[in-house]
Coordinates of C-alpha atoms (C1' of nucleotides) in Angstrom, one line a residue:
Chain N
M1 CA 13.4 -39.2 -11.5
E2 CA 12.6 -38.1 -8.0
D3 CA 16.0 -38.1 -6.5
M4 CA 17.7 -35.1 -8.0
Y5 CA 18.2 -33.9 -4.5
E6 CA 19.7 -36.3 -2.0
D7 CA 16.7 -36.4 0.3
G8 CA 14.2 -37.1 -2.4
Y9 CA 12.8 -33.5 -2.5
T10 CA 11.5 -32.5 -5.8
P11 CA 10.5 -28.8 -6.2
P12 CA 7.6 -27.6 -8.4
I13 CA 8.1 -25.7 -11.6
L14 CA 9.2 -22.1 -11.0
T15 CA 8.5 -19.4 -13.5
V16 CA 8.7 -15.6 -13.7
D17 CA 6.4 -13.2 -15.5
T18 CA 7.0 -9.5 -16.0
V19 CA 4.6 -6.6 -16.4
I20 CA 6.4 -3.7 -18.1
F21 CA 4.4 -0.5 -18.3
Q22 CA 5.2 2.8 -20.1
I23 CA 3.3 5.8 -21.1
I24 CA 3.0 6.5 -24.9
D25 CA 1.0 9.5 -26.1
D26 CA -0.7 10.0 -22.7
E27 CA -1.9 6.4 -22.7
F28 CA -0.8 3.5 -20.5
Y29 CA 0.8 0.6 -22.3
V30 CA 1.9 -2.9 -21.3
L31 CA 4.5 -5.1 -23.0
L32 CA 3.1 -8.4 -24.3
I33 CA 4.4 -11.2 -26.6
K34 CA 2.5 -13.5 -28.8
R35 CA 2.9 -17.1 -27.7
A36 CA 4.7 -19.3 -30.3
A37 CA 3.9 -22.6 -28.7
D38 CA 1.2 -24.3 -26.8
P39 CA -0.4 -23.9 -24.4
F40 CA -2.2 -20.8 -25.6
K41 CA -0.3 -20.8 -28.9
G42 CA -1.1 -17.6 -30.8
A43 CA -2.5 -15.8 -27.7
Y44 CA -0.8 -12.8 -26.1
A45 CA 0.9 -13.2 -22.8
L46 CA 3.3 -11.4 -20.4
P47 CA 7.0 -12.1 -21.1
G48 CA 8.3 -14.7 -18.8
G49 CA 9.8 -18.2 -18.5
Y50 CA 11.4 -20.8 -16.4
N51 CA 13.5 -19.9 -13.4
A52 CA 16.6 -22.1 -13.8
I53 CA 18.5 -23.4 -10.8
G54 CA 21.3 -21.1 -9.6
E55 CA 19.6 -17.9 -10.7
T56 CA 17.5 -15.6 -8.6
T57 CA 14.0 -14.8 -9.7
R58 CA 15.2 -11.3 -10.5
E59 CA 17.9 -12.7 -12.7
A60 CA 15.5 -15.1 -14.4
M61 CA 13.2 -12.1 -15.0
E62 CA 16.0 -10.0 -16.6
R63 CA 17.1 -13.0 -18.7
T64 CA 13.6 -13.9 -20.0
L65 CA 12.7 -10.3 -20.6
L66 CA 15.7 -9.8 -22.8
T67 CA 15.3 -13.1 -24.6
K68 CA 11.6 -12.7 -25.3
T69 CA 11.3 -9.0 -25.9
G70 CA 14.7 -7.6 -26.4
V71 CA 14.2 -5.2 -23.5
N72 CA 17.1 -4.7 -21.2
C73 CA 16.2 -4.5 -17.6
A74 CA 18.8 -1.9 -17.1
D75 CA 16.8 0.5 -19.3
L76 CA 13.9 0.4 -16.9
R77 CA 13.7 3.0 -14.2
L78 CA 11.9 1.1 -11.5
V79 CA 11.5 -2.7 -11.0
E80 CA 9.8 -4.4 -8.1
Q81 CA 8.4 -7.7 -7.3
L82 CA 4.7 -7.9 -7.4
Y83 CA 3.3 -11.2 -6.1
T84 CA 3.8 -14.9 -6.5
F85 CA 0.9 -16.7 -8.2
D86 CA 0.2 -20.4 -7.8
T87 CA -2.6 -20.3 -10.2
V88 CA -0.7 -19.9 -13.4
A89 CA -0.7 -23.3 -15.0
R90 CA 2.1 -22.3 -17.4
D91 CA 3.2 -25.8 -17.9
P92 CA 1.1 -28.7 -19.0
R93 CA 3.3 -31.0 -16.9
G94 CA 1.6 -29.7 -13.8
H95 CA 1.4 -27.1 -11.2
A96 CA 3.7 -24.1 -11.5
V97 CA 4.6 -21.2 -9.3
S98 CA 5.1 -17.9 -11.0
V99 CA 6.9 -15.0 -9.3
T100 CA 5.8 -11.7 -11.0
Y101 CA 7.6 -8.4 -11.4
M102 CA 6.6 -5.0 -12.5
G103 CA 8.9 -2.7 -14.4
L104 CA 8.4 0.9 -15.4
G105 CA 10.3 3.0 -17.9
R106 CA 10.2 5.4 -20.8
D107 CA 10.9 5.1 -24.5
I108 CA 11.3 1.4 -24.1
V109 CA 11.5 -0.3 -27.5
P110 CA 11.1 -4.0 -27.8
A111 CA 13.4 -5.7 -30.4
E112 CA 12.0 -7.7 -33.2
S113 CA 14.2 -10.7 -34.1
D114 CA 14.1 -14.4 -34.6
K115 CA 14.5 -15.1 -31.0
T116 CA 11.9 -12.6 -29.8
Q117 CA 8.3 -13.5 -29.8
N118 CA 6.5 -10.6 -31.5
P119 CA 6.9 -8.3 -28.5
G120 CA 4.9 -5.1 -28.5
F121 CA 3.2 -2.6 -26.3
F122 CA -0.6 -2.7 -25.9
N123 CA -2.9 0.0 -24.5
V124 CA -4.1 -1.3 -21.2
R125 CA -7.6 -0.1 -22.1
E126 CA -7.7 -2.3 -25.1
L127 CA -6.0 -5.5 -24.3
P128 CA -6.2 -8.5 -26.6
E129 CA -7.2 -11.9 -25.3
L130 CA -4.5 -13.0 -22.8
A131 CA -3.1 -16.4 -21.9
Y132 CA -3.3 -17.9 -18.4
D133 CA -4.4 -15.4 -15.8
H134 CA -2.3 -12.7 -17.2
K135 CA -5.1 -10.2 -17.4
H136 CA -5.5 -10.6 -13.7
I137 CA -1.8 -10.0 -13.2
I138 CA -1.8 -6.9 -15.3
E139 CA -4.7 -5.5 -13.3
Y140 CA -2.9 -6.4 -10.1
A141 CA 0.2 -4.5 -11.3
H142 CA -1.9 -1.6 -12.5
D143 CA -3.5 -1.3 -9.0
R144 CA -0.1 -1.5 -7.4
I145 CA 1.3 1.4 -9.4
K146 CA -1.8 3.5 -9.0
S147 CA -1.4 3.1 -5.3
K148 CA 2.4 3.5 -5.3
I149 CA 2.4 6.9 -7.0
T150 CA 0.1 8.2 -4.2
Y151 CA 2.7 7.6 -1.5
T152 CA 6.0 7.6 -3.3
N153 CA 7.8 9.5 -6.0
A154 CA 7.4 6.5 -8.3
I155 CA 6.0 8.6 -11.1
F156 CA 9.6 9.7 -11.9
S157 CA 10.1 6.3 -13.6
L158 CA 7.5 7.2 -16.3
L159 CA 8.8 10.7 -17.1
P160 CA 11.8 12.1 -18.9
E161 CA 14.5 13.6 -16.7
L162 CA 13.2 17.1 -17.5
F163 CA 9.5 17.6 -17.6
T164 CA 6.8 20.2 -17.3
L165 CA 4.2 20.3 -14.6
T166 CA 1.6 19.6 -17.3
Q167 CA 3.5 16.4 -18.3
L168 CA 3.7 15.4 -14.7
Q169 CA 0.0 15.9 -14.2
K170 CA -0.8 14.0 -17.5
A171 CA 1.4 11.1 -16.2
Y172 CA -0.7 10.9 -13.1
E173 CA -3.9 11.1 -15.1
T174 CA -2.7 8.4 -17.4
V175 CA -2.0 6.0 -14.6
F176 CA -5.1 6.8 -12.7
G177 CA -7.3 6.9 -15.7
R178 CA -9.0 10.1 -14.6
E179 CA -8.5 13.8 -14.7
L180 CA -7.1 16.0 -11.9
D181 CA -7.6 19.6 -11.1
K182 CA -4.6 21.7 -12.4
R183 CA -4.3 24.2 -9.6
N184 CA -4.9 21.7 -6.8
F185 CA -2.5 19.2 -8.4
R186 CA 0.3 21.8 -8.6
K187 CA -0.2 23.2 -5.2
K188 CA -0.1 19.7 -3.6
F189 CA 2.7 18.2 -5.6
L190 CA 5.0 21.2 -5.2
S191 CA 4.4 21.1 -1.4
L192 CA 5.9 17.6 -1.4
N193 CA 9.4 18.9 -2.3
L194 CA 10.2 16.0 -4.6
I195 CA 11.0 18.2 -7.6
H196 CA 12.8 21.4 -8.3
E197 CA 12.5 24.0 -11.1
T198 CA 15.3 24.3 -13.6
S199 CA 16.3 27.4 -15.6
E200 CA 15.2 25.6 -18.8
L201 CA 12.0 26.1 -20.7
H202 CA 10.0 23.8 -22.8
R203 CA 8.9 25.4 -26.1
D204 CA 6.2 23.4 -27.8
G205 CA 4.1 25.5 -30.2
A206 CA 2.4 28.8 -30.4
H207 CA 1.9 29.4 -26.7
R208 CA 3.6 30.3 -23.5
P209 CA 6.6 28.1 -22.8
A210 CA 6.6 25.9 -19.7
K211 CA 9.2 25.7 -17.0
L212 CA 11.1 22.4 -16.9
Y213 CA 11.4 20.5 -13.6
R214 CA 13.6 17.7 -12.4
F215 CA 13.2 15.1 -9.6
N216 CA 15.5 15.6 -6.6
K217 CA 16.1 11.9 -6.6
Q218 CA 15.8 9.3 -9.4
E219 CA 15.3 6.6 -6.8
L220 CA 12.1 5.5 -5.1
E221 CA 11.4 7.5 -1.9
A222 CA 8.3 7.5 0.3
L223 CA 6.4 10.7 0.9
A224 CA 5.7 12.2 4.2
R225 CA 2.2 12.8 3.1
S226 CA 0.2 10.8 0.6
F227 CA -0.7 12.2 -2.7
D228 CA -4.0 12.1 -4.5
Chain I
M1 CA 20.3 -35.6 -12.4
E2 CA 19.3 -32.7 -14.7
D3 CA 16.6 -34.4 -16.7
M4 CA 13.8 -34.8 -14.3
Y5 CA 11.7 -32.7 -16.6
E6 CA 11.7 -33.8 -20.2
D7 CA 13.4 -30.7 -21.6
G8 CA 16.2 -30.6 -19.1
Y9 CA 14.7 -27.9 -17.0
T10 CA 15.7 -28.1 -13.3
P11 CA 13.9 -25.8 -10.9
P12 CA 15.6 -24.2 -7.9
I13 CA 14.6 -25.2 -4.3
L14 CA 11.3 -23.7 -3.3
T15 CA 10.4 -23.1 0.3
V16 CA 7.7 -21.4 2.3
D17 CA 8.1 -19.5 5.6
T18 CA 5.2 -18.2 7.7
V19 CA 4.9 -15.2 10.1
I20 CA 2.1 -15.8 12.6
F21 CA 1.2 -12.9 14.8
Q22 CA -1.1 -12.6 17.7
I23 CA -1.7 -10.2 20.6
I24 CA -1.1 -11.6 24.1
D25 CA -1.6 -9.3 27.1
D26 CA -1.4 -6.2 24.9
E27 CA 1.9 -7.2 23.4
F28 CA 2.6 -8.3 19.9
Y29 CA 3.9 -11.9 19.5
V30 CA 5.3 -13.9 16.6
L31 CA 5.5 -17.7 16.3
L32 CA 9.0 -19.2 16.1
I33 CA 10.5 -22.6 16.3
K34 CA 13.9 -23.8 17.5
R35 CA 15.8 -25.4 14.6
A36 CA 16.7 -29.0 15.2
A37 CA 19.2 -29.3 12.4
D38 CA 21.9 -27.4 10.6
P39 CA 22.1 -24.9 9.2
F40 CA 21.4 -22.6 12.2
K41 CA 20.9 -25.6 14.5
G42 CA 19.6 -24.4 17.8
A43 CA 18.7 -20.9 16.5
Y44 CA 15.2 -19.7 16.3
A45 CA 13.4 -19.4 13.0
L46 CA 10.1 -18.9 11.3
P47 CA 8.2 -22.1 10.7
G48 CA 8.5 -23.2 7.1
G49 CA 9.9 -25.9 4.9
Y50 CA 10.0 -27.3 1.4
N51 CA 7.3 -26.8 -1.1
A52 CA 6.8 -30.2 -2.6
I53 CA 5.7 -30.7 -6.2
G54 CA 2.0 -30.8 -6.7
E55 CA 1.1 -28.5 -3.8
T56 CA 0.5 -24.8 -3.9
T57 CA 2.6 -22.5 -1.8
R58 CA -0.5 -22.0 0.4
E59 CA -0.9 -25.7 0.9
A60 CA 2.8 -26.1 1.7
M61 CA 2.5 -23.2 4.2
E62 CA -0.5 -24.9 5.9
R63 CA 1.3 -28.3 5.9
T64 CA 4.6 -27.0 7.3
L65 CA 2.9 -24.8 9.9
L66 CA 0.9 -27.8 11.2
T67 CA 3.9 -30.1 11.2
K68 CA 6.3 -27.8 12.8
T69 CA 4.1 -25.9 15.2
G70 CA 0.9 -27.8 15.6
V71 CA -1.0 -24.7 14.5
N72 CA -3.9 -25.3 12.1
C73 CA -4.2 -22.7 9.5
A74 CA -8.0 -22.9 9.7
D75 CA -7.7 -21.4 13.2
L76 CA -6.2 -18.2 11.8
R77 CA -8.4 -15.3 11.0
L78 CA -6.4 -13.7 8.2
V79 CA -3.7 -15.2 6.0
E80 CA -2.0 -13.4 3.1
Q81 CA 1.1 -13.8 1.0
L82 CA 3.8 -11.4 1.9
Y83 CA 6.7 -11.5 -0.5
T84 CA 9.0 -14.0 -2.2
F85 CA 12.6 -13.8 -1.0
D86 CA 15.5 -15.0 -3.0
T87 CA 18.0 -14.3 -0.3
V88 CA 17.1 -17.0 2.1
A89 CA 19.8 -19.7 1.7
R90 CA 17.7 -22.2 3.6
D91 CA 19.5 -25.1 2.0
P92 CA 23.3 -25.7 1.9
R93 CA 22.8 -27.3 -1.5
G94 CA 22.3 -23.9 -3.0
H95 CA 20.1 -21.1 -3.9
A96 CA 16.6 -21.3 -2.6
V97 CA 13.5 -19.2 -3.2
S98 CA 11.1 -18.7 -0.2
V99 CA 7.5 -17.6 -0.5
T100 CA 6.4 -16.0 2.7
Y101 CA 3.0 -15.7 4.3
M102 CA 1.6 -13.7 7.2
G103 CA -1.1 -15.1 9.4
L104 CA -3.1 -13.3 12.1
G105 CA -5.2 -14.9 14.8
R106 CA -6.2 -15.0 18.4
D107 CA -5.7 -17.5 21.2
I108 CA -3.4 -19.6 19.0
V109 CA -1.7 -22.3 20.9
P110 CA 1.2 -24.2 19.4
A111 CA 1.3 -27.9 20.1
E112 CA 4.4 -29.4 21.8
S113 CA 5.1 -32.9 20.6
D114 CA 7.8 -35.1 19.2
K115 CA 7.2 -33.9 15.7
T116 CA 7.0 -30.2 16.6
Q117 CA 10.1 -28.2 16.9
N118 CA 9.7 -26.3 20.2
P119 CA 7.3 -23.8 18.8
G120 CA 6.4 -20.8 20.9
F121 CA 5.3 -17.2 20.7
F122 CA 7.9 -14.5 21.2
N123 CA 7.4 -10.8 21.9
V124 CA 8.4 -8.9 18.7
R125 CA 10.1 -6.4 20.9
E126 CA 12.4 -9.0 22.4
L127 CA 13.3 -11.4 19.7
P128 CA 16.0 -14.0 20.1
E129 CA 18.8 -14.4 17.5
L130 CA 17.1 -15.6 14.3
A131 CA 18.3 -17.9 11.6
Y132 CA 18.6 -16.8 7.9
D133 CA 17.1 -13.3 7.3
H134 CA 14.1 -14.1 9.3
K135 CA 14.4 -11.0 11.4
H136 CA 14.1 -9.0 8.2
I137 CA 11.0 -11.0 7.2
I138 CA 9.3 -10.4 10.5
E139 CA 10.0 -6.7 10.2
Y140 CA 8.6 -6.8 6.7
A141 CA 5.4 -8.5 7.9
H142 CA 5.1 -6.2 10.9
D143 CA 5.3 -3.2 8.5
R144 CA 2.7 -4.8 6.3
I145 CA 0.2 -5.3 9.1
K146 CA 0.8 -1.8 10.5
S147 CA 0.0 -0.4 7.1
K148 CA -2.9 -2.8 6.5
I149 CA -4.9 -1.8 9.6
T150 CA -4.9 1.8 8.4
Y151 CA -6.8 1.1 5.2
T152 CA -8.7 -2.1 5.9
N153 CA -10.6 -3.7 8.8
A154 CA -7.8 -6.2 9.3
I155 CA -7.7 -5.6 13.0
F156 CA -10.7 -7.8 13.4
S157 CA -8.3 -10.8 13.0
L158 CA -6.6 -10.0 16.2
L159 CA -9.7 -9.4 18.3
P160 CA -12.4 -11.6 19.8
E161 CA -15.8 -11.6 18.2
L162 CA -17.1 -9.3 20.9
F163 CA -14.8 -6.5 22.1
T164 CA -14.9 -3.2 23.8
L165 CA -13.6 0.0 22.2
T166 CA -10.8 0.1 24.7
Q167 CA -9.7 -3.4 23.5
L168 CA -9.9 -2.3 19.9
Q169 CA -7.8 0.8 20.7
K170 CA -5.3 -1.4 22.6
A171 CA -5.0 -3.7 19.6
Y172 CA -4.1 -0.8 17.3
E173 CA -1.7 0.5 19.9
T174 CA -0.1 -2.9 20.2
V175 CA 0.4 -3.3 16.5
F176 CA 1.6 0.3 16.0
G177 CA 3.7 0.3 19.1
R178 CA 2.5 3.7 20.2
E179 CA -0.4 5.2 22.0
L180 CA -3.5 6.8 20.5
D181 CA -5.8 9.5 21.8
K182 CA -9.0 7.9 23.1
R183 CA -11.5 10.5 21.9
N184 CA -10.0 10.9 18.5
F185 CA -9.7 7.2 18.1
R186 CA -13.3 6.5 18.9
K187 CA -14.6 9.4 16.8
K188 CA -12.6 8.3 13.8
F189 CA -13.1 4.5 14.0
L190 CA -16.9 4.7 14.6
S191 CA -17.2 7.0 11.6
L192 CA -15.9 4.1 9.4
N193 CA -19.0 2.0 10.1
L194 CA -17.0 -1.2 10.3
I195 CA -18.5 -2.2 13.7
H196 CA -21.8 -2.0 15.5
E197 CA -22.7 -1.9 19.1
T198 CA -24.4 -5.0 20.7
S199 CA -26.7 -5.0 23.7
E200 CA -24.1 -6.8 25.7
L201 CA -21.8 -5.3 28.3
H202 CA -18.3 -6.3 29.4
R203 CA -17.9 -6.3 33.2
D204 CA -14.4 -6.4 34.3
G205 CA -13.8 -5.1 37.8
A206 CA -14.9 -2.3 40.0
H207 CA -15.8 0.3 37.3
R208 CA -18.3 1.2 34.7
P209 CA -18.9 -1.7 32.3
A210 CA -18.1 -1.2 28.6
K211 CA -20.4 -1.8 25.7
L212 CA -19.4 -4.7 23.5
Y213 CA -19.1 -4.2 19.7
R214 CA -19.0 -6.6 16.8
F215 CA -17.4 -6.3 13.3
N216 CA -20.0 -6.1 10.5
K217 CA -17.9 -8.5 8.5
Q218 CA -15.3 -11.0 9.6
E219 CA -13.6 -10.8 6.2
L220 CA -11.1 -8.3 4.9
E221 CA -12.6 -5.1 3.5
A222 CA -11.0 -1.9 2.4
L223 CA -12.0 1.4 4.0
A224 CA -13.3 4.3 2.1
R225 CA -11.0 6.5 4.1
S226 CA -7.7 5.5 5.6
F227 CA -7.4 5.2 9.3
D228 CA -4.6 6.4 11.6
Chain Q
dC1 C1' 2.4 44.9 -36.3
dC2 C1' -1.8 43.4 -34.7
dT3 C1' -5.0 39.7 -33.8
dT4 C1' -5.9 35.0 -32.7
dA5 C1' -5.1 30.7 -30.8
dT6 C1' -3.1 27.9 -27.4
dT7 C1' -1.0 26.3 -23.3
dA8 C1' 1.3 28.0 -18.7
dG9 C1' 0.6 29.7 -14.5
dT10 C1' -1.7 31.5 -10.4
dG11 C1' -5.3 32.3 -5.3
dT12 C1' -9.5 32.2 -2.6
dT13 C1' -13.1 30.1 -0.2
dA14 C1' -15.9 26.6 1.9
dT15 C1' -15.8 22.1 3.7
dG16 C1' -13.9 18.3 5.9
dT17 C1' -10.2 16.1 8.7
dT18 C1' -6.9 15.9 12.3
dG19 C1' -5.1 16.5 16.7
dA20 C1' -4.9 18.5 21.3
dC21 C1' -7.1 18.5 25.4
dA22 C1' -10.4 17.3 30.6
dC23 C1' -14.4 16.2 32.7
dT24 C1' -18.7 13.3 33.9
dA25 C1' -20.9 8.4 34.2
dA26 C1' -21.4 3.9 36.0
dG27 C1' -20.0 0.3 38.2
dT28 C1' -17.4 -2.6 42.4
dA29 C1' -15.2 -2.8 46.8
dT30 C1' -14.8 -1.4 51.4
Chain D
dA1 C1' -21.5 6.5 51.6
dT2 C1' -17.0 7.0 49.9
dA3 C1' -13.2 5.8 47.1
dC4 C1' -11.5 3.9 43.1
dT5 C1' -11.4 2.6 38.4
dT6 C1' -12.4 2.4 33.6
dA7 C1' -16.1 4.0 30.1
dG8 C1' -17.7 7.5 27.6
dT9 C1' -18.2 12.2 25.6
dG10 C1' -17.3 17.6 22.7
dT11 C1' -14.9 21.8 21.3
dC12 C1' -11.7 24.3 19.0
dA13 C1' -7.7 25.4 16.2
dA14 C1' -4.8 24.0 12.5
dC15 C1' -4.4 21.9 8.4
dA16 C1' -5.8 19.6 4.1
dT17 C1' -9.0 19.1 0.4
dA18 C1' -11.8 20.3 -3.5
dA19 C1' -14.2 23.5 -6.3
dC20 C1' -13.6 27.1 -9.3
dA21 C1' -11.8 31.3 -13.6
dC22 C1' -8.8 34.5 -15.0
dT23 C1' -4.2 36.5 -16.7
dA24 C1' 0.6 35.6 -19.0
dA25 C1' 3.5 34.4 -22.6
dT26 C1' 4.4 32.7 -26.8
dA27 C1' 3.9 31.5 -32.1
dA28 C1' 1.4 31.8 -36.3
dG29 C1' -1.0 34.1 -39.7
dG30 C1' -3.1 38.1 -41.7

DNA sequence: CCTTATTAGTGTTATGTTGACACTAAGTAT
DNA sequence: ATACTTAGTGTCAACATAACACTAATAAGG
């Protein structure tokens, strides 16, 4: 039992857990599953699972996300490792180590099927009871993205390719959970030179149409100045 | 071989690696060992090792640090997890996952003995050839602490309990690797209310003695405003 | 076509922060 | 007493932040 490796080394259990966020109707949502088995059977939890030998934690994350929620990691716009938690006793057999990831995207639709475990997006302001320390992990991820959008262009990952300045501001407000001043926001954000105006307009009802903008890059880049 | 766990799950190899920094003579140093065995026999590397079953990564870090360098984690002033690297092929038997930690302290002395592996502090500006991707991990850790001292009081961990403003400024300059303006530094840092003056003076040669200061807290706290 | 409703879009001012810059103060050594 | 060395201090200009209200452009409905 102990000599799987030649020198008698036995590693602990390794798992991954993933926090997928997206904005829906100007609210911030996180992807959860309902646990089908003990421990915490019937409770909600982050999608995750065991990290098998021979796969990277990133690969294990992509695999478990697809299996448990039907979400393809390639449809996410930004994925990054968050933190590694020792405190998650995922497995009744003993101590487990969980590497966590955060993923951001738009129009992500979990697939309901036999193999999936009732995946769905939940408003982060009204979370159900969560298994393990997953509430803590979600808060950690939320803090990370709040911080990240102040010194990078990470907000692109939550927006469509073409967007109005109002949509951009709303995305910030949704992540921050507070309102921002319209004129100050526009002045500051435009000075960062992360986006450029297009010739297209967004028509959306009985009012003046808004110019549509596009990010210069759809990859993460750090800002010269921080944003807030 | 595959059924150590009842359901056939076999975890990958789990290791920890630790980046210990301290300031010596106004230069920034990192703790390295000389590898006694292949792979990379004879090359320098971060202290680290296998994470056994039943211990947390933090416990594995403390254990391997003590074993390989004689440094007791309790003598460090600040320890935090950095990142988990999949890319460290520590083990020729295959893919390994390495959880890394950063530790900061002062007057840390590695112990030379049979069990230790030639531990010593190396100036981060003149590093020897390093095993694995440990150079990358050290740079990652260095970036982290550079950033951390701009929005927390983390610098306390590199200073003695009583210190002068000049020593404080030198500590920042050492971590940043660049010089700061004396008047602006003092004005800004004192406005953060992290430290208070004591009645003691530091006499150090044929010149005006300097007031000694003390941190209000010897624990990590975030700043209201960022510092730079 | 005119009115209304609705969101888009814009500038100024006061306050605070940053960054550049040079001299006096207090001690020791000779 | 003089020289030397590090400690300690203030101003000003440039820039960033935060508070704040009106006009512009369109669609819908009468």
